[in-house]
Short mmCIF file of C-alpha atoms in Angstrom, two decimals:
data_model
loop_
_atom_site.label_atom_id
_atom_site.label_comp_id
_atom_site.label_asym_id
_atom_site.label_seq_id
_atom_site.Cartn_x
_atom_site.Cartn_y
_atom_site.Cartn_z
CA MET A 1 91.77 153.55 130.34
CA ASN A 2 92.44 150.23 128.56
CA ASP A 3 90.58 147.00 129.32
CA SER A 4 93.37 145.56 131.47
CA GLY A 5 93.54 148.77 133.52
CA THR A 6 89.77 148.77 134.02
CA ALA A 7 89.82 145.12 135.11
CA ALA A 8 92.64 145.80 137.56
CA ARG A 9 90.77 148.73 139.06
CA GLU A 10 87.57 146.70 139.44
CA ALA A 11 89.51 143.89 141.10
CA ALA A 12 91.06 146.36 143.54
CA LEU A 13 87.69 147.90 144.38
CA SER A 14 86.14 144.51 145.13
CA SER A 15 89.14 142.67 146.59
CA TRP A 16 87.53 142.48 150.03
CA LEU A 17 84.46 140.57 148.75
CA PRO A 18 84.19 136.76 148.69
CA ARG A 19 84.02 134.92 145.38
CA THR A 20 80.39 133.78 145.71
CA PRO A 21 77.31 135.81 146.66
CA LEU A 22 75.75 133.34 149.11
CA PRO A 23 77.79 134.24 152.22
CA VAL A 24 77.22 137.94 151.53
CA ALA A 25 73.48 137.38 151.08
CA ILE A 26 73.28 135.45 154.37
CA LEU A 27 75.11 138.21 156.24
CA LEU A 28 73.01 140.92 154.59
CA GLY A 29 69.79 139.12 155.51
CA ALA A 30 70.93 138.59 159.10
CA VAL A 31 71.77 142.28 159.51
CA ALA A 32 68.43 143.34 158.02
CA GLN A 33 66.43 140.94 160.19
CA ALA A 34 68.24 142.00 163.35
CA LEU A 35 67.61 145.67 162.58
CA PHE A 36 63.93 145.13 161.88
CA LEU A 37 63.47 143.30 165.18
CA VAL A 38 64.95 146.08 167.36
CA ARG A 39 62.19 147.19 169.78
CA LEU A 40 59.59 145.81 167.38
CA ALA A 41 56.86 145.81 170.03
CA VAL A 42 57.09 149.60 170.47
CA PRO A 43 54.57 151.12 170.39
CA HIS A 44 52.37 148.67 172.25
CA ARG A 45 49.31 149.72 170.29
CA MET A 46 48.11 149.53 166.72
CA VAL A 47 49.68 152.06 164.36
CA PHE A 48 48.09 153.59 161.26
CA ASP A 49 46.40 150.90 159.11
CA GLU A 50 47.11 148.18 161.64
CA ILE A 51 43.71 149.17 163.05
CA TYR A 52 42.17 147.47 159.98
CA TYR A 53 44.47 144.54 159.35
CA VAL A 54 45.13 143.22 162.85
CA PRO A 55 41.40 142.85 163.63
CA ALA A 56 40.96 141.21 160.21
CA ALA A 57 43.71 138.73 161.06
CA ARG A 58 42.13 138.01 164.45
CA ALA A 59 38.79 137.33 162.76
CA MET A 60 40.47 134.87 160.41
CA LEU A 61 41.87 132.96 163.37
CA GLU A 62 38.42 132.83 164.97
CA ARG A 63 36.85 131.71 161.64
CA HIS A 64 33.75 133.65 162.62
CA TYR A 65 33.50 136.43 160.01
CA LEU A 66 35.57 138.09 157.29
CA LEU A 67 36.74 141.66 157.84
CA ASN A 68 38.43 144.06 155.41
CA ARG A 69 36.68 142.40 152.48
CA GLU A 70 37.88 145.03 150.00
CA HIS A 71 41.38 143.49 149.85
CA PRO A 72 42.57 139.95 149.05
CA PRO A 73 43.37 137.76 152.07
CA LEU A 74 46.99 136.55 151.83
CA ALA A 75 48.74 139.39 153.70
CA LYS A 76 46.16 139.22 156.47
CA GLU A 77 46.59 135.45 156.63
CA LEU A 78 50.32 135.96 157.16
CA ILE A 79 49.64 138.51 159.92
CA ALA A 80 47.31 135.91 161.46
CA LEU A 81 50.08 133.32 161.24
CA GLY A 82 52.36 135.61 163.24
CA ILE A 83 49.66 136.01 165.88
CA ARG A 84 49.17 132.25 166.05
CA LEU A 85 52.90 131.56 166.38
CA ILE A 86 53.85 134.34 168.82
CA GLY A 87 50.61 135.56 170.35
CA ASP A 88 48.14 138.42 170.00
CA THR A 89 50.73 141.02 170.93
CA PRO A 90 52.50 143.80 169.03
CA LEU A 91 55.37 141.39 168.40
CA GLY A 92 52.96 138.83 167.01
CA TRP A 93 51.22 141.38 164.79
CA ARG A 94 54.47 142.59 163.22
CA PHE A 95 56.86 139.64 163.21
CA MET A 96 55.89 138.31 159.78
CA SER A 97 56.41 141.81 158.39
CA THR A 98 60.05 141.68 159.49
CA LEU A 99 60.51 138.48 157.47
CA ALA A 100 58.89 140.15 154.48
CA GLY A 101 61.23 143.12 154.85
CA THR A 102 64.27 140.84 154.94
CA ALA A 103 63.00 138.96 151.89
CA THR A 104 62.66 142.30 150.10
CA VAL A 105 66.28 143.23 150.85
CA LEU A 106 67.52 139.85 149.65
CA ALA A 107 65.37 140.05 146.52
CA VAL A 108 66.96 143.38 145.58
CA PHE A 109 70.37 141.80 146.16
CA ALA A 110 69.42 138.88 143.88
CA ILE A 111 67.92 141.07 141.14
CA VAL A 112 71.02 143.24 140.89
CA GLN A 113 73.31 140.18 141.06
CA LEU A 114 71.40 138.61 138.16
CA MET A 115 71.29 141.91 136.30
CA THR A 116 74.97 142.81 136.58
CA GLY A 117 76.77 139.62 137.56
CA ARG A 118 78.84 141.67 140.03
CA LEU A 119 78.77 141.09 143.76
CA ARG A 120 79.86 144.64 144.55
CA ALA A 121 76.82 146.05 142.74
CA SER A 122 74.38 143.65 144.41
CA LEU A 123 75.78 144.33 147.90
CA PHE A 124 75.63 148.06 147.18
CA ALA A 125 71.94 147.70 146.24
CA GLY A 126 71.12 145.56 149.27
CA VAL A 127 72.76 147.96 151.72
CA LEU A 128 71.03 150.98 150.15
CA THR A 129 67.70 149.15 150.43
CA ILE A 130 68.23 148.80 154.18
CA LEU A 131 69.23 152.48 154.42
CA ASN A 132 66.30 153.67 152.34
CA PHE A 133 63.91 154.13 155.30
CA THR A 134 60.79 152.75 153.56
CA VAL A 135 61.69 149.08 153.99
CA LEU A 136 62.62 149.66 157.65
CA VAL A 137 59.29 151.37 158.35
CA GLN A 138 57.18 148.82 156.46
CA ALA A 139 59.04 145.86 157.97
CA ARG A 140 57.93 147.03 161.43
CA ILE A 141 54.21 147.45 160.82
CA ALA A 142 51.41 145.00 159.98
CA MET A 143 50.30 146.35 156.59
CA LEU A 144 49.42 144.71 153.28
CA ASP A 145 52.01 146.58 151.20
CA THR A 146 54.88 145.01 153.14
CA PHE A 147 53.92 141.50 152.00
CA MET A 148 52.87 142.55 148.52
CA VAL A 149 56.29 144.05 147.81
CA ALA A 150 58.14 141.05 149.28
CA PHE A 151 56.33 138.64 146.97
CA LEU A 152 56.63 141.06 144.06
CA LEU A 153 60.40 141.51 144.38
CA THR A 154 61.07 137.80 144.94
CA GLY A 155 58.87 137.06 141.94
CA ILE A 156 60.87 139.44 139.75
CA ALA A 157 64.12 137.91 141.02
CA THR A 158 62.88 134.39 140.26
CA ILE A 159 61.77 135.30 136.75
CA ALA A 160 65.13 136.98 136.14
CA TRP A 161 66.75 133.74 137.33
CA ALA A 162 64.64 131.79 134.84
CA MET A 163 65.85 134.15 132.12
CA ARG A 164 69.46 133.38 132.93
CA ALA A 165 69.29 129.67 133.77
CA GLY A 166 66.16 128.53 131.96
CA GLY A 167 63.73 125.90 133.21
CA TRP A 168 59.98 125.74 133.61
CA GLY A 169 60.27 125.24 137.37
CA LYS A 170 61.77 128.67 137.96
CA TRP A 171 59.24 130.25 135.60
CA ILE A 172 56.33 128.62 137.45
CA ALA A 173 57.78 129.68 140.81
CA GLY A 174 58.05 133.27 139.57
CA ALA A 175 54.44 133.18 138.39
CA MET A 176 53.32 131.85 141.77
CA LEU A 177 55.14 134.64 143.59
CA LEU A 178 53.56 137.31 141.39
CA GLY A 179 50.17 135.71 142.02
CA ALA A 180 50.88 135.77 145.75
CA ALA A 181 51.77 139.47 145.52
CA THR A 182 48.38 140.13 143.87
CA ALA A 183 46.75 138.03 146.60
CA CYS A 184 48.10 140.56 149.10
CA LYS A 185 46.99 143.65 147.22
CA TRP A 186 45.64 144.27 143.73
CA ALA A 187 48.31 146.89 143.02
CA ALA A 188 50.64 143.99 142.12
CA ALA A 189 48.39 142.64 139.35
CA PRO A 190 49.86 144.80 136.52
CA TYR A 191 53.29 143.28 137.12
CA VAL A 192 52.06 139.96 135.73
CA ALA A 193 51.39 141.74 132.43
CA PHE A 194 54.72 143.57 132.72
CA ALA A 195 56.50 140.23 133.17
CA ALA A 196 54.83 138.78 130.08
CA LEU A 197 55.67 141.86 128.00
CA ALA A 198 59.28 141.92 129.21
CA PHE A 199 59.64 138.21 128.43
CA LEU A 200 58.39 138.65 124.87
CA MET A 201 60.53 141.75 124.25
CA PHE A 202 63.75 140.32 125.63
CA ARG A 203 63.23 136.92 124.04
CA ARG A 204 62.80 138.52 120.65
CA GLY A 205 65.99 140.50 121.03
CA HIS A 206 67.95 137.81 122.89
CA PRO A 207 66.41 134.40 122.12
CA GLY A 208 69.27 132.55 123.75
CA ARG A 209 68.57 134.18 127.12
CA TRP A 210 65.37 132.15 127.70
CA PRO A 211 66.52 128.55 127.18
CA GLY A 212 63.69 126.06 126.91
CA LEU A 213 60.85 128.59 127.32
CA ALA A 214 58.64 128.82 124.25
CA PRO A 215 56.76 132.17 124.02
CA VAL A 216 53.11 131.08 123.90
CA PRO A 217 53.29 128.34 126.57
CA ALA A 218 55.38 130.57 128.84
CA VAL A 219 52.96 133.51 128.71
CA ALA A 220 49.94 131.23 129.10
CA LEU A 221 51.53 129.48 132.06
CA LEU A 222 52.44 132.81 133.65
CA GLY A 223 48.82 133.91 133.51
CA LEU A 224 47.27 130.62 134.61
CA VAL A 225 49.65 130.00 137.51
CA SER A 226 49.48 133.56 138.83
CA VAL A 227 45.67 133.63 138.66
CA GLY A 228 45.45 130.16 140.20
CA THR A 229 47.74 131.18 143.06
CA TYR A 230 45.65 134.29 143.64
CA PHE A 231 42.40 132.32 144.00
CA LEU A 232 44.00 129.61 146.14
CA SER A 233 44.80 132.31 148.71
CA PHE A 234 41.06 132.48 149.45
CA ALA A 235 40.91 128.83 150.57
CA PRO A 236 41.62 129.54 154.27
CA VAL A 237 38.86 132.18 154.49
CA LEU A 238 35.99 130.21 152.96
CA HIS A 239 32.94 129.01 154.87
CA PHE A 240 33.13 131.32 157.88
CA GLN A 241 30.16 131.26 160.23
CA VAL A 242 28.84 134.77 159.47
CA ASP A 243 28.23 135.91 155.87
CA PRO A 244 30.36 133.06 154.50
CA LEU A 245 32.44 133.35 151.35
CA THR A 246 32.39 130.24 149.12
CA TRP A 247 34.15 129.11 145.96
CA ARG A 248 30.95 129.78 144.03
CA GLY A 249 30.75 133.29 145.42
CA LEU A 250 34.34 134.24 144.57
CA PRO A 251 33.61 135.89 141.19
CA ALA A 252 30.94 138.13 142.71
CA HIS A 253 33.29 138.93 145.56
CA GLN A 254 35.92 140.11 143.08
CA TYR A 255 33.40 142.57 141.65
CA TYR A 256 32.59 143.78 145.15
CA MET A 257 36.30 144.34 145.76
CA TYR A 258 36.56 146.30 142.51
CA GLN A 259 33.66 148.53 143.53
CA GLN A 260 35.34 149.23 146.85
CA GLN A 261 38.62 150.12 145.14
CA VAL A 262 37.12 152.66 142.72
CA GLN A 263 34.63 154.32 145.07
CA VAL A 264 35.00 158.05 145.68
CA LEU A 265 36.33 158.58 149.20
CA PRO A 266 36.27 161.73 151.35
CA HIS A 267 39.31 163.97 151.68
CA HIS A 268 42.14 162.64 153.86
CA THR A 269 44.78 164.72 155.64
CA TYR A 270 47.63 162.74 154.14
CA GLN A 271 46.30 162.21 150.63
CA SER A 272 48.61 163.15 147.76
CA ASP A 273 48.86 162.86 143.98
CA TRP A 274 51.08 160.26 142.35
CA TRP A 275 53.40 162.82 140.75
CA THR A 276 54.31 164.24 144.17
CA TRP A 277 55.67 160.95 145.52
CA PRO A 278 59.03 160.95 143.68
CA LEU A 279 59.55 164.53 144.86
CA LEU A 280 58.86 163.68 148.53
CA ILE A 281 56.25 166.41 148.82
CA ARG A 282 53.83 164.68 151.20
CA PRO A 283 55.15 161.78 153.31
CA ILE A 284 52.98 160.28 156.06
CA TRP A 285 53.29 160.28 159.81
CA TYR A 286 52.12 156.76 160.70
CA LEU A 287 52.36 157.84 164.33
CA TYR A 288 53.00 161.07 166.20
CA GLU A 289 51.61 161.19 169.71
CA GLN A 290 52.16 160.34 173.34
CA THR A 291 52.30 156.57 173.73
CA ASP A 292 54.26 154.10 175.84
CA GLY A 293 55.16 156.91 178.24
CA ALA A 294 56.77 159.27 175.74
CA GLN A 295 56.24 161.34 172.62
CA ARG A 296 56.90 159.05 169.66
CA GLY A 297 56.74 159.27 165.90
CA ILE A 298 56.96 157.04 162.82
CA LEU A 299 57.50 158.90 159.56
CA MET A 300 56.92 156.96 156.34
CA ILE A 301 59.40 158.62 154.01
CA GLY A 302 62.20 157.56 151.70
CA ASN A 303 65.79 158.55 152.43
CA PRO A 304 65.88 162.04 150.84
CA LEU A 305 69.42 161.55 149.58
CA LEU A 306 68.45 158.36 147.74
CA MET A 307 64.98 159.44 146.64
CA TRP A 308 66.04 162.74 145.10
CA GLY A 309 69.43 161.47 143.95
CA GLY A 310 67.79 158.35 142.58
CA LEU A 311 65.82 160.44 140.08
CA ILE A 312 69.16 161.34 138.48
CA ALA A 313 69.97 157.63 138.26
CA VAL A 314 66.59 156.89 136.66
CA VAL A 315 67.19 159.52 133.97
CA ALA A 316 70.75 158.24 133.50
CA CYS A 317 69.46 154.68 133.01
CA LEU A 318 67.02 155.88 130.36
CA TRP A 319 69.62 157.99 128.57
CA GLY A 320 72.33 155.34 128.79
CA GLY A 321 69.95 152.57 127.77
CA ILE A 322 68.75 154.41 124.67
CA ARG A 323 72.25 155.49 123.71
CA SER A 324 73.95 152.13 124.19
CA GLY A 325 71.01 149.75 123.84
CA ASN A 326 71.95 148.25 127.20
CA PRO A 327 68.94 146.13 128.32
CA ARG A 328 69.99 146.27 131.98
CA LEU A 329 69.73 150.04 132.10
CA LEU A 330 66.41 149.98 130.24
CA ALA A 331 65.07 147.32 132.60
CA ALA A 332 66.11 149.35 135.66
CA PHE A 333 64.39 152.43 134.23
CA GLY A 334 61.33 150.43 133.19
CA LEU A 335 60.77 148.91 136.63
CA TRP A 336 60.66 152.31 138.30
CA ALA A 337 58.70 154.08 135.55
CA ALA A 338 56.07 151.33 135.30
CA SER A 339 55.59 151.26 139.07
CA VAL A 340 54.80 154.98 139.06
CA ALA A 341 52.69 154.85 135.88
CA ILE A 342 50.35 152.30 137.48
CA PHE A 343 49.02 154.93 139.85
CA ALA A 344 48.75 157.54 137.12
CA ILE A 345 46.33 155.23 135.30
CA ILE A 346 44.30 153.24 137.84
CA PRO A 347 40.98 154.82 138.93
CA LYS A 348 41.70 155.56 142.60
CA SER A 349 40.09 158.64 144.14
CA LEU A 350 42.76 158.97 146.84
CA GLY A 351 46.50 158.40 146.78
CA PHE A 352 49.03 158.18 149.60
CA TYR A 353 52.80 158.27 149.75
CA TYR A 354 53.06 154.66 150.90
CA TYR A 355 51.76 153.63 147.46
CA TYR A 356 55.25 154.68 146.31
CA TYR A 357 56.78 151.89 148.40
CA PRO A 358 57.56 149.58 145.42
CA SER A 359 58.96 152.53 143.43
CA SER A 360 61.18 153.54 146.37
CA ILE A 361 62.84 150.13 146.03
CA PHE A 362 63.02 150.08 142.23
CA ILE A 363 64.83 153.42 142.36
CA ILE A 364 67.58 151.70 144.36
CA ILE A 365 67.94 149.16 141.55
CA ALA A 366 68.28 152.08 139.13
CA ILE A 367 71.01 153.61 141.30
CA ALA A 368 72.87 150.30 141.42
CA ALA A 369 72.52 149.77 137.66
CA ALA A 370 73.81 153.27 136.93
CA PHE A 371 76.80 152.95 139.26
CA ASP A 372 77.64 149.56 137.79
CA HIS A 373 77.40 150.75 134.18
CA TRP A 374 79.64 153.76 134.78
CA ARG A 375 81.80 152.06 137.44
CA ALA A 376 85.07 152.89 135.67
CA ARG A 377 84.29 156.60 135.94
CA LEU A 378 82.66 156.58 139.36
CA GLY A 379 85.25 154.49 141.19
CA LYS A 380 84.56 154.51 144.94
CA TRP A 381 81.65 156.93 144.80
CA ASP A 382 79.34 154.02 145.64
CA GLU A 383 81.08 153.70 149.02
CA ARG A 384 80.71 157.44 149.62
CA LEU A 385 77.01 157.25 148.80
CA VAL A 386 76.56 154.40 151.28
CA ILE A 387 78.30 156.42 154.00
CA ALA A 388 76.15 159.49 153.29
CA ALA A 389 72.96 157.38 153.26
CA PHE A 390 74.02 155.81 156.56
CA VAL A 391 74.43 159.26 158.12
CA PHE A 392 70.93 160.19 156.97
CA ALA A 393 69.59 156.91 158.38
CA LEU A 394 71.18 157.55 161.78
CA TYR A 395 69.71 161.04 161.85
CA TYR A 396 66.21 159.83 160.98
CA PHE A 397 66.25 156.60 163.00
CA PRO A 398 64.34 158.06 165.99
CA VAL A 399 61.31 158.81 163.78
CA LEU A 400 61.59 155.62 161.75
CA SER A 401 61.45 153.33 164.78
CA ALA A 402 59.21 155.12 167.31
CA GLN A 403 62.02 156.14 169.67
CA ALA A 404 61.18 158.43 172.58
CA LEU A 405 61.37 162.08 171.48
CA GLY A 406 62.16 165.13 173.54
CA SER A 407 58.94 167.10 173.18
CA PRO A 408 55.71 167.38 171.16
CA ARG A 409 57.51 169.85 168.87
CA ALA A 410 60.41 167.48 168.16
CA PHE A 411 59.07 166.72 164.67
CA GLN A 412 60.63 169.95 163.39
CA TYR A 413 64.10 168.34 163.53
CA TRP A 414 63.15 165.95 160.69
CA THR A 415 60.70 167.97 158.58
CA PHE A 416 62.77 169.75 155.94
CA LEU A 417 59.69 170.95 154.03
CA PRO A 418 56.48 172.49 155.44
CA SER A 419 54.45 169.78 153.68
CA TRP A 420 56.21 167.10 155.76
CA VAL A 421 54.47 168.22 158.95
#
């Protein structure tokens, strides 16, 4: 097909979209937020790791003692903010998570828009993120990973924006967001190094893409601002009444946190190895019991269609990137591969499927990048994938949102593999 024919086909495929991304982003965010708020207070009890983080947030509000000292404070401070604004209720515990989930969806939209420059591709990615199960589940529970990923994705989007438009302000904002992600959970810390490495690699190959950002000052500023943001997150939790944490004690506290992270823990029913996560071998039931007058379940799992199909897209991005030298495909592959490699390297004695949460989002970016790169061949297959993913989401919705189930054995309708039980 010649260039004019390809352009005509692309115009026909996207004729129903507006000319600018802002209205689409607003609508996408509104849909995501409305979905995350549906029956948010069910169940009316703490679910899974909420038993650690909600009490820690309550203690922060009381300024009496510091709980859950093995993790940085920012995510728990945000949970506490929700409790202060709405009340110490299930809605208050989880409301800020819904905002983080919506921010995650919009960040994926922005990343793909900046990566491809095509609204169809960015909307495709945003919709698939909503239909990918993991964001829906994490946006409805008070856990650290929800906030970590929101800051991480918005940080990546902001740094990508700095790459396109230039300016120290955007670069500093991106560094702050990556620091905030680390202040939620240490698993985000390697992405600061990834950002520095990506900046140096892309600037060397495409010096015009980073206007006004000199290499040494940019990398130094990235490190200083992200680290500074991380330590500033401790300001609200200093000088509690019992066993107070002070600025002077922060370095020693970091070592204590490190010791807690690398300690050998006893076997857990839902533990799994990092290499099993992309294959969906061992997802996690955050809840499966009688509560609120009915049998209910919450299954933390990625949409099987997108998780298994996304592996094809990851390989395609690697192959296409090497063959054509396309930096967008290589970046899409690199985001997913690096997010998995982190857990192959770090010294954790136990792993769980929810650690794959960032990767489950990066794989959507890989799908969008692959569909955009081969759009002339694939035509409307992106629409068909959205429809199929939507069907899967409807089928799984009862065990993604703690709907009332028919019986204690109802789980068998959603467990395709024995290891999912």
